[in-house]
Amino acid sequence: MSALPPLPKAKPLKRPTQARAKATVQAIFDAFVRIWQREGWARLTTRAVALEAGIAVGTLYDYFPSKAALVSGYVRHCIETLIRAVDTQVVEPPDMPWRLRLHRLVQLLCGVDRSALSWFHPDLLALEPQVAEPKHQRRAHEELMAMWLRVFEACTDLPQRPPAATVQALHLALWGGRRYAMLVQLDDTQMQQWAAEMERLCVSAVLAVGGPAEGDGRGA
């Protein structure tokens, strides 16, 4: 079965580079989320988002020429926010034991630690085929894989880093699992349990490659 073609004008027109433009786009995304949460997808319009964000409709159209383009831009924003959170909380801290890095990574990727993540609704998954082409999905996959590799590069206390094939398998298991968990709407307790099992799977896969490190690595 062939994928549905993207909707017309489903691609954002430009990406903000200056601080003022970034603030404008963030205000647009914040308004987008508030309206969706308050009134639902059916009543969300670009005009309503512009009004909520306090900007002219023409300004919104400079970035997002349609509702579909706004969804596309927001999904991209969610992925970029996740990657920044992983880089900041998992990759960059010095002298962090590898088990703690992996714990933080799994918590973020499973959506358990939501403090640094964008709001996401399961209905966005259903809209993805209409706003994202296969090349966009591949690009997201490659960027998330690169993120995983940065995490393991930061794990200097690991006896041996897992091979790329293992890293890709872990990435697909967590990313695909999180998306399905959203579709079936697991509650918070079930999400916590699932995240704990995924962390155990990741640790087992890493130790199977390099052998056990001294201690559990979660302490200071």
Coordinates of N, CA and C in Angstrom, one line a residue:
M1 N 0.9 -1.2 0.0 CA 0.0 0.0 0.0 C 0.9 1.2 0.0
S2 N 0.6 2.2 -0.9 CA 1.5 3.4 -1.0 C 1.0 4.4 0.1
A3 N 2.0 5.2 0.5 CA 1.7 6.2 1.5 C 0.8 7.3 1.0
L4 N 0.0 7.9 1.8 CA -0.8 9.0 1.4 C 0.1 10.2 1.0
P5 N -0.2 10.9 0.0 CA 0.6 12.0 -0.4 C 0.4 13.1 0.6
P6 N 1.5 13.9 0.9 CA 1.3 15.0 1.8 C 0.3 16.0 1.3
L7 N -0.4 16.7 2.3 CA -1.4 17.7 1.9 C -0.7 18.9 1.2
P8 N -1.4 19.6 0.4 CA -0.9 20.8 -0.2 C -0.4 21.8 0.8
K9 N 0.7 22.4 0.5 CA 1.3 23.4 1.4 C 1.6 22.9 2.8
A10 N 2.0 21.6 2.9 CA 2.3 21.0 4.2 C 3.7 21.2 4.7
K11 N 4.5 22.0 3.9 CA 5.8 22.2 4.3 C 6.0 23.7 4.9
P12 N 6.6 23.8 6.1 CA 6.9 25.2 6.5 C 7.7 25.9 5.5
L13 N 7.5 27.3 5.4 CA 8.2 28.1 4.4 C 9.7 28.4 4.8
K14 N 9.9 28.7 6.1 CA 11.3 29.0 6.4 C 11.5 28.7 7.9
R15 N 12.7 28.6 8.3 CA 13.1 28.3 9.7 C 13.6 29.6 10.3
P16 N 13.2 29.9 11.5 CA 13.7 31.1 12.1 C 15.2 31.0 12.5
T17 N 15.9 32.1 12.3 CA 17.4 32.1 12.6 C 17.7 33.2 13.6
Q18 N 17.0 34.4 13.6 CA 17.2 35.4 14.5 C 16.4 35.2 15.8
A19 N 16.9 35.8 16.9 CA 16.2 35.6 18.2 C 14.7 36.0 18.1
R20 N 14.5 37.2 17.5 CA 13.1 37.7 17.4 C 12.2 36.7 16.7
A21 N 12.7 36.2 15.6 CA 11.9 35.2 14.8 C 11.7 33.9 15.5
K22 N 12.7 33.5 16.3 CA 12.6 32.3 17.1 C 11.5 32.4 18.2
A23 N 11.5 33.6 18.8 CA 10.5 33.9 19.8 C 9.1 33.9 19.2
T24 N 9.0 34.4 17.9 CA 7.7 34.4 17.3 C 7.2 33.0 17.0
V25 N 8.1 32.2 16.5 CA 7.7 30.8 16.2 C 7.3 30.0 17.4
Q26 N 8.1 30.3 18.5 CA 7.8 29.6 19.8 C 6.4 30.1 20.3
A27 N 6.1 31.4 20.1 CA 4.7 31.8 20.5 C 3.7 31.2 19.7
I28 N 3.9 30.9 18.4 CA 3.0 30.2 17.5 C 2.8 28.8 18.0
F29 N 3.9 28.1 18.3 CA 3.7 26.7 18.8 C 3.0 26.7 20.2
D30 N 3.3 27.6 21.0 CA 2.6 27.6 22.3 C 1.1 27.9 22.2
A31 N 0.7 28.8 21.3 CA -0.7 29.0 21.0 C -1.3 27.8 20.3
F32 N -0.6 27.1 19.4 CA -1.1 25.9 18.8 C -1.4 24.9 19.8
V33 N -0.6 24.7 20.8 CA -0.8 23.7 21.9 C -2.0 24.1 22.8
R34 N -2.0 25.3 23.2 CA -3.1 25.8 24.0 C -4.5 25.6 23.4
I35 N -4.6 25.9 22.1 CA -5.9 25.8 21.4 C -6.2 24.3 21.3
W36 N -5.3 23.5 20.9 CA -5.5 22.0 20.7 C -6.0 21.5 22.1
Q37 N -5.3 21.8 23.1 CA -5.7 21.3 24.5 C -7.1 21.8 24.9
R38 N -7.4 23.0 24.6 CA -8.6 23.6 25.0 C -9.8 23.3 24.2
E39 N -9.6 23.2 22.8 CA -10.8 23.1 21.9 C -10.7 21.9 21.0
G40 N -9.6 21.3 20.9 CA -9.5 20.1 20.0 C -9.0 20.4 18.6
W41 N -8.6 19.4 17.9 CA -8.0 19.6 16.6 C -9.0 20.2 15.6
A42 N -10.2 19.8 15.7 CA -11.2 20.2 14.7 C -11.4 21.7 14.7
R43 N -11.3 22.4 15.8 CA -11.5 23.8 15.9 C -10.2 24.6 15.9
L44 N -9.1 24.0 15.6 CA -7.9 24.7 15.5 C -7.7 25.2 14.1
T45 N -7.5 26.5 14.0 CA -7.3 27.1 12.7 C -6.0 28.0 12.8
T46 N -5.5 28.3 11.6 CA -4.3 29.2 11.6 C -4.7 30.6 12.1
R47 N -5.9 31.1 11.8 CA -6.3 32.4 12.2 C -6.5 32.4 13.7
A48 N -7.0 31.3 14.3 CA -7.1 31.3 15.8 C -5.8 31.2 16.4
V49 N -4.8 30.5 15.8 CA -3.5 30.4 16.4 C -2.8 31.8 16.4
A50 N -3.0 32.5 15.2 CA -2.4 33.9 15.2 C -3.0 34.8 16.2
L51 N -4.3 34.7 16.4 CA -4.9 35.6 17.4 C -4.5 35.2 18.8
E52 N -4.4 34.0 19.1 CA -3.9 33.5 20.4 C -2.5 33.9 20.6
A53 N -1.6 33.9 19.6 CA -0.2 34.2 19.7 C 0.0 35.7 19.7
G54 N -1.0 36.5 19.4 CA -0.9 38.0 19.4 C -0.1 38.5 18.2
I55 N -0.2 37.8 17.0 CA 0.5 38.2 15.8 C -0.5 38.3 14.7
A56 N -0.1 39.0 13.6 CA -0.9 39.0 12.4 C -0.9 37.7 11.7
V57 N -2.0 37.4 11.0 CA -2.2 36.2 10.3 C -1.1 36.1 9.2
G58 N -0.8 37.2 8.6 CA 0.3 37.2 7.6 C 1.6 36.9 8.1
T59 N 1.9 37.2 9.4 CA 3.2 36.8 10.0 C 3.2 35.3 10.2
L60 N 2.1 34.7 10.6 CA 2.1 33.3 10.8 C 2.3 32.6 9.4
Y61 N 1.7 33.2 8.4 CA 1.8 32.6 7.0 C 3.2 32.7 6.5
D62 N 4.0 33.7 7.0 CA 5.4 33.7 6.6 C 6.2 32.5 6.9
Y63 N 5.7 31.8 8.0 CA 6.4 30.5 8.4 C 5.6 29.3 8.1
F64 N 4.3 29.4 8.3 CA 3.4 28.2 8.1 C 2.2 28.6 7.2
P65 N 2.2 28.3 5.9 CA 1.2 28.7 5.0 C -0.1 28.0 5.1
S66 N -0.2 27.0 6.0 CA -1.4 26.2 6.2 C -1.4 25.5 7.6
K67 N -2.6 25.0 7.9 CA -2.7 24.2 9.2 C -1.7 23.0 9.1
A68 N -1.7 22.4 7.9 CA -0.8 21.2 7.8 C 0.6 21.5 8.0
A69 N 1.0 22.7 7.4 CA 2.4 23.1 7.6 C 2.7 23.4 9.0
L70 N 1.8 23.9 9.8 CA 2.0 24.2 11.2 C 2.2 22.9 11.9
V71 N 1.4 21.8 11.6 CA 1.6 20.5 12.2 C 3.0 20.0 11.9
S72 N 3.4 20.1 10.6 CA 4.7 19.6 10.2 C 5.8 20.3 11.0
G73 N 5.7 21.6 11.1 CA 6.7 22.4 11.9 C 6.7 22.0 13.3
Y74 N 5.5 21.8 13.9 CA 5.5 21.4 15.3 C 6.1 20.0 15.6
V75 N 5.8 19.1 14.7 CA 6.4 17.7 14.9 C 7.9 17.8 14.8
R76 N 8.4 18.6 13.9 CA 9.8 18.8 13.8 C 10.4 19.5 15.1
H77 N 9.6 20.5 15.6 CA 10.0 21.1 16.8 C 10.1 20.1 18.0
C78 N 9.2 19.2 18.1 CA 9.2 18.2 19.1 C 10.5 17.4 19.1
I79 N 10.8 16.9 17.9 CA 12.0 16.1 17.7 C 13.3 16.9 18.1
E80 N 13.4 18.2 17.6 CA 14.5 19.0 17.9 C 14.6 19.3 19.4
T81 N 13.5 19.5 20.1 CA 13.5 19.7 21.5 C 14.0 18.5 22.3
L82 N 13.5 17.3 21.9 CA 14.0 16.1 22.5 C 15.5 15.9 22.3
I83 N 16.0 16.1 21.1 CA 17.5 16.0 20.9 C 18.2 17.0 21.8
R84 N 17.8 18.2 21.9 CA 18.5 19.2 22.7 C 18.5 18.8 24.2
A85 N 17.3 18.2 24.6 CA 17.2 17.8 26.0 C 18.2 16.7 26.3
V86 N 18.3 15.7 25.3 CA 19.3 14.6 25.5 C 20.7 15.1 25.5
D87 N 21.0 16.0 24.6 CA 22.4 16.6 24.6 C 22.7 17.3 25.9
T88 N 21.8 18.1 26.4 CA 22.0 18.9 27.6 C 22.1 18.0 28.8
Q89 N 21.1 17.1 29.0 CA 21.0 16.3 30.2 C 21.8 15.0 30.2
V90 N 22.1 14.5 29.0 CA 22.7 13.2 29.0 C 24.2 13.2 28.4
V91 N 24.4 13.9 27.3 CA 25.7 13.9 26.7 C 26.7 14.9 27.3
E92 N 26.2 16.1 27.6 CA 27.2 17.1 28.0 C 27.7 17.1 29.4
P93 N 26.9 16.6 30.4 CA 27.5 16.6 31.8 C 28.8 15.7 31.9
P94 N 29.8 16.3 32.5 CA 31.1 15.5 32.6 C 31.0 14.5 33.8
D95 N 31.8 13.5 33.6 CA 32.1 12.5 34.7 C 30.8 11.9 35.2
M96 N 29.8 11.6 34.3 CA 28.6 11.0 34.7 C 28.7 9.5 34.4
P97 N 28.4 8.6 35.3 CA 28.5 7.1 35.0 C 27.6 6.7 33.9
W98 N 28.0 5.7 33.2 CA 27.3 5.4 32.0 C 25.9 4.9 32.3
R99 N 25.7 4.2 33.4 CA 24.4 3.7 33.8 C 23.4 4.9 34.0
L100 N 23.9 6.0 34.6 CA 23.1 7.2 34.8 C 22.8 7.9 33.5
R101 N 23.7 7.9 32.6 CA 23.5 8.5 31.3 C 22.3 7.7 30.6
L102 N 22.5 6.4 30.7 CA 21.5 5.5 30.0 C 20.1 5.7 30.7
H103 N 20.1 5.8 32.0 CA 18.8 6.0 32.7 C 18.1 7.3 32.3
R104 N 18.9 8.4 32.2 CA 18.3 9.7 31.8 C 17.9 9.6 30.4
L105 N 18.6 8.9 29.5 CA 18.2 8.8 28.1 C 16.9 8.1 28.0
V106 N 16.8 7.0 28.6 CA 15.5 6.2 28.5 C 14.3 7.0 29.1
Q107 N 14.5 7.7 30.2 CA 13.5 8.4 30.8 C 13.0 9.5 29.8
L108 N 13.9 10.1 29.1 CA 13.5 11.2 28.1 C 12.8 10.5 26.9
L109 N 13.4 9.5 26.3 CA 12.9 8.9 25.1 C 11.6 8.2 25.3
C110 N 11.3 7.7 26.5 CA 10.1 7.0 26.8 C 9.0 8.0 27.2
G111 N 9.4 9.3 27.3 CA 8.4 10.3 27.7 C 8.0 10.4 29.1
V112 N 8.8 9.7 30.0 CA 8.5 9.7 31.4 C 8.9 11.0 32.0
D113 N 10.1 11.5 31.7 CA 10.6 12.8 32.2 C 10.1 13.8 31.1
R114 N 9.0 14.5 31.4 CA 8.4 15.4 30.4 C 8.8 16.9 30.7
S115 N 9.6 17.1 31.7 CA 9.9 18.5 32.1 C 10.5 19.3 31.0
A116 N 11.3 18.7 30.2 CA 12.1 19.4 29.1 C 11.5 19.1 27.7
L117 N 10.4 18.4 27.6 CA 9.9 18.0 26.3 C 8.6 18.8 25.9
S118 N 8.4 18.8 24.6 CA 7.2 19.5 24.1 C 6.0 18.6 24.3
W119 N 4.8 19.2 24.4 CA 3.5 18.5 24.5 C 3.3 17.8 23.2
F120 N 2.8 16.6 23.3 CA 2.5 15.8 22.1 C 1.2 15.0 22.3
H121 N 0.4 15.0 21.2 CA -0.9 14.3 21.3 C -0.9 13.1 20.4
P122 N -1.5 12.0 20.8 CA -1.5 10.9 19.9 C -2.1 11.1 18.5
D123 N -3.0 12.1 18.4 CA -3.6 12.4 17.1 C -2.6 12.9 16.1
L124 N -1.5 13.5 16.6 CA -0.4 13.9 15.7 C 0.2 12.8 14.9
L125 N 0.2 11.6 15.5 CA 0.8 10.4 14.8 C 0.0 10.1 13.6
A126 N -1.4 10.2 13.8 CA -2.2 9.9 12.6 C -2.1 11.0 11.5
L127 N -1.7 12.2 11.9 CA -1.5 13.2 10.9 C -0.2 13.2 10.2
E128 N 0.8 12.5 10.7 CA 2.1 12.5 10.2 C 2.2 12.1 8.7
P129 N 1.5 11.0 8.3 CA 1.6 10.7 6.9 C 1.2 11.8 5.9
Q130 N 0.4 12.7 6.4 CA -0.2 13.8 5.5 C 0.8 15.0 5.5
V131 N 1.7 15.0 6.5 CA 2.6 16.2 6.5 C 4.1 15.9 6.4
A132 N 4.4 14.6 6.4 CA 5.8 14.2 6.3 C 6.0 13.2 5.3
E133 N 7.0 13.4 4.4 CA 7.3 12.5 3.3 C 8.3 11.4 3.9
P134 N 8.5 10.3 3.2 CA 9.5 9.3 3.7 C 10.9 9.9 4.0
K135 N 11.3 10.8 3.1 CA 12.6 11.4 3.3 C 12.7 12.2 4.6
H136 N 11.6 12.7 5.1 CA 11.6 13.4 6.4 C 11.7 12.4 7.5
Q137 N 11.0 11.3 7.4 CA 11.1 10.3 8.4 C 12.5 9.7 8.5
R138 N 13.2 9.5 7.3 CA 14.5 9.0 7.3 C 15.5 10.0 8.0
R139 N 15.3 11.3 7.7 CA 16.1 12.3 8.3 C 16.0 12.3 9.8
A140 N 14.8 12.2 10.3 CA 14.6 12.2 11.7 C 15.2 10.9 12.3
H141 N 15.1 9.8 11.6 CA 15.8 8.6 12.1 C 17.3 8.8 12.2
E142 N 17.9 9.4 11.2 CA 19.3 9.6 11.2 C 19.8 10.5 12.3
E143 N 19.0 11.6 12.5 CA 19.3 12.5 13.6 C 19.2 11.9 15.0
L144 N 18.2 11.1 15.2 CA 18.0 10.4 16.4 C 19.1 9.3 16.6
M145 N 19.5 8.7 15.6 CA 20.6 7.7 15.7 C 21.9 8.4 16.0
A146 N 22.2 9.6 15.4 CA 23.4 10.3 15.7 C 23.3 10.8 17.2
M147 N 22.2 11.1 17.7 CA 22.0 11.4 19.1 C 22.4 10.3 20.0
W148 N 21.9 9.1 19.7 CA 22.3 7.9 20.5 C 23.8 7.6 20.4
L149 N 24.4 7.8 19.3 CA 25.9 7.6 19.2 C 26.6 8.6 20.0
R150 N 26.1 9.9 20.1 CA 26.8 10.8 21.0 C 26.7 10.4 22.4
V151 N 25.6 9.8 22.8 CA 25.4 9.4 24.2 C 26.5 8.3 24.5
F152 N 26.7 7.4 23.6 CA 27.6 6.3 23.9 C 29.1 6.8 23.8
E153 N 29.3 7.8 23.0 CA 30.6 8.4 22.9 C 31.0 9.1 24.2
A154 N 29.9 9.6 24.9 CA 30.1 10.3 26.2 C 30.4 9.3 27.3
C155 N 30.0 8.0 27.1 CA 30.1 7.0 28.1 C 31.6 6.4 28.1
T156 N 32.5 7.3 28.6 CA 33.9 6.9 28.5 C 34.3 5.8 29.5
D157 N 33.4 5.5 30.5 CA 33.7 4.5 31.4 C 33.2 3.1 31.0
L158 N 32.6 3.0 29.8 CA 32.1 1.8 29.3 C 33.3 1.0 28.8
P159 N 33.4 -0.3 29.1 CA 34.5 -1.1 28.6 C 34.6 -1.2 27.1
Q160 N 33.4 -1.3 26.5 CA 33.3 -1.3 25.0 C 32.0 -0.7 24.6
R161 N 32.0 0.1 23.6 CA 30.8 0.7 23.1 C 30.1 -0.3 22.2
P162 N 28.7 -0.3 22.3 CA 28.0 -1.2 21.5 C 28.1 -0.9 20.0
P163 N 28.0 -1.8 19.1 CA 28.1 -1.6 17.7 C 26.9 -0.8 17.2
A164 N 27.0 -0.2 16.0 CA 25.9 0.6 15.5 C 24.7 -0.2 15.3
A165 N 24.8 -1.5 14.9 CA 23.6 -2.3 14.8 C 22.8 -2.4 16.1
T166 N 23.5 -2.6 17.2 CA 22.9 -2.7 18.5 C 22.2 -1.4 18.9
V167 N 22.9 -0.3 18.6 CA 22.4 1.1 18.9 C 21.1 1.3 18.1
Q168 N 21.1 0.9 16.8 CA 19.9 1.1 16.0 C 18.8 0.3 16.5
A169 N 19.0 -0.9 16.9 CA 18.0 -1.8 17.5 C 17.4 -1.2 18.7
L170 N 18.2 -0.6 19.6 CA 17.7 0.0 20.8 C 16.9 1.3 20.5
H171 N 17.4 2.0 19.6 CA 16.7 3.2 19.1 C 15.3 2.9 18.6
L172 N 15.2 1.9 17.7 CA 13.9 1.5 17.1 C 13.0 1.0 18.2
A173 N 13.5 0.2 19.1 CA 12.7 -0.4 20.2 C 12.1 0.7 21.0
L174 N 12.9 1.7 21.4 CA 12.3 2.8 22.3 C 11.4 3.8 21.5
W175 N 11.9 4.2 20.3 CA 11.1 5.1 19.5 C 9.8 4.5 19.1
G176 N 9.9 3.3 18.5 CA 8.6 2.7 18.1 C 7.7 2.4 19.3
G177 N 8.3 1.9 20.4 CA 7.5 1.6 21.5 C 6.8 2.8 22.1
R178 N 7.5 3.9 22.1 CA 6.9 5.1 22.7 C 5.7 5.5 21.8
R179 N 5.9 5.5 20.5 CA 4.8 5.9 19.6 C 3.6 4.9 19.8
Y180 N 3.8 3.6 20.0 CA 2.7 2.7 20.2 C 2.1 2.9 21.6
A181 N 2.9 3.2 22.6 CA 2.4 3.4 23.9 C 1.4 4.6 23.9
M182 N 1.8 5.6 23.1 CA 0.9 6.8 23.0 C -0.4 6.4 22.3
L183 N -0.4 5.6 21.3 CA -1.6 5.2 20.6 C -2.5 4.4 21.5
V184 N -2.0 3.5 22.3 CA -2.9 2.7 23.2 C -3.1 3.5 24.5
Q185 N -2.5 4.7 24.7 CA -2.7 5.5 25.8 C -2.5 4.9 27.2
L186 N -1.2 4.4 27.3 CA -0.8 3.8 28.6 C -0.9 4.9 29.7
D187 N -1.3 4.6 30.9 CA -1.3 5.6 31.9 C 0.1 5.8 32.5
D188 N 0.2 6.7 33.5 CA 1.5 7.1 34.0 C 2.2 5.9 34.6
T189 N 1.5 5.1 35.4 CA 2.1 3.9 36.0 C 2.6 2.9 35.0
Q190 N 1.8 2.7 34.0 CA 2.2 1.7 32.9 C 3.4 2.3 32.2
M191 N 3.4 3.6 31.9 CA 4.6 4.2 31.3 C 5.9 4.0 32.1
Q192 N 5.7 4.2 33.4 CA 6.9 4.1 34.3 C 7.4 2.6 34.2
Q193 N 6.5 1.7 34.3 CA 6.8 0.3 34.2 C 7.5 -0.1 32.9
W194 N 6.9 0.4 31.8 CA 7.5 0.2 30.5 C 8.9 0.8 30.4
A195 N 9.1 2.0 30.9 CA 10.4 2.6 30.8 C 11.4 1.8 31.6
A196 N 11.0 1.3 32.8 CA 12.0 0.5 33.6 C 12.4 -0.7 32.9
E197 N 11.4 -1.4 32.2 CA 11.8 -2.6 31.4 C 12.7 -2.3 30.2
M198 N 12.4 -1.1 29.6 CA 13.3 -0.7 28.4 C 14.7 -0.4 28.9
E199 N 14.8 0.2 30.1 CA 16.1 0.5 30.6 C 16.9 -0.8 30.9
R200 N 16.2 -1.8 31.5 CA 16.8 -3.1 31.7 C 17.2 -3.7 30.4
L201 N 16.4 -3.6 29.4 CA 16.8 -4.2 28.1 C 18.0 -3.5 27.5
C202 N 18.1 -2.2 27.7 CA 19.2 -1.4 27.1 C 20.5 -1.8 27.9
V203 N 20.4 -1.8 29.2 CA 21.6 -2.2 30.0 C 22.1 -3.6 29.6
S204 N 21.1 -4.5 29.5 CA 21.5 -5.9 29.2 C 22.2 -6.0 27.8
A205 N 21.7 -5.2 26.9 CA 22.3 -5.2 25.5 C 23.7 -4.6 25.6
V206 N 23.9 -3.6 26.4 CA 25.2 -2.9 26.4 C 26.2 -3.9 27.1
L207 N 25.8 -4.5 28.2 CA 26.7 -5.4 29.0 C 27.0 -6.7 28.2
A208 N 26.1 -7.1 27.3 CA 26.3 -8.3 26.5 C 27.4 -8.0 25.5
V209 N 27.6 -6.8 25.2 CA 28.7 -6.4 24.2 C 30.0 -6.2 24.9
G210 N 30.0 -5.5 26.0 CA 31.3 -5.1 26.6 C 31.6 -5.8 27.9
G211 N 30.7 -6.6 28.5 CA 31.0 -7.2 29.8 C 30.6 -6.3 30.9
P212 N 30.3 -6.7 32.0 CA 29.9 -5.9 33.1 C 30.9 -4.9 33.6
A213 N 30.5 -3.7 33.9 CA 31.4 -2.7 34.5 C 31.4 -2.9 36.0
E214 N 32.4 -2.3 36.7 CA 32.4 -2.4 38.1 C 31.2 -1.6 38.7
G215 N 30.5 -2.1 39.6 CA 29.4 -1.4 40.2 C 28.2 -1.3 39.2
D216 N 27.2 -0.7 39.7 CA 26.0 -0.5 38.8 C 26.1 0.8 38.0
G217 N 27.0 1.7 38.4 CA 27.2 2.9 37.6 C 26.1 4.0 37.8
R218 N 25.2 3.8 38.7 CA 24.2 4.8 38.9 C 24.5 5.7 40.1
G219 N 25.5 5.4 40.8 CA 25.9 6.2 42.0 C 26.7 7.4 41.6
A220 N 27.0 8.2 42.6 CA 27.9 9.4 42.3 C 29.3 9.0 42.0

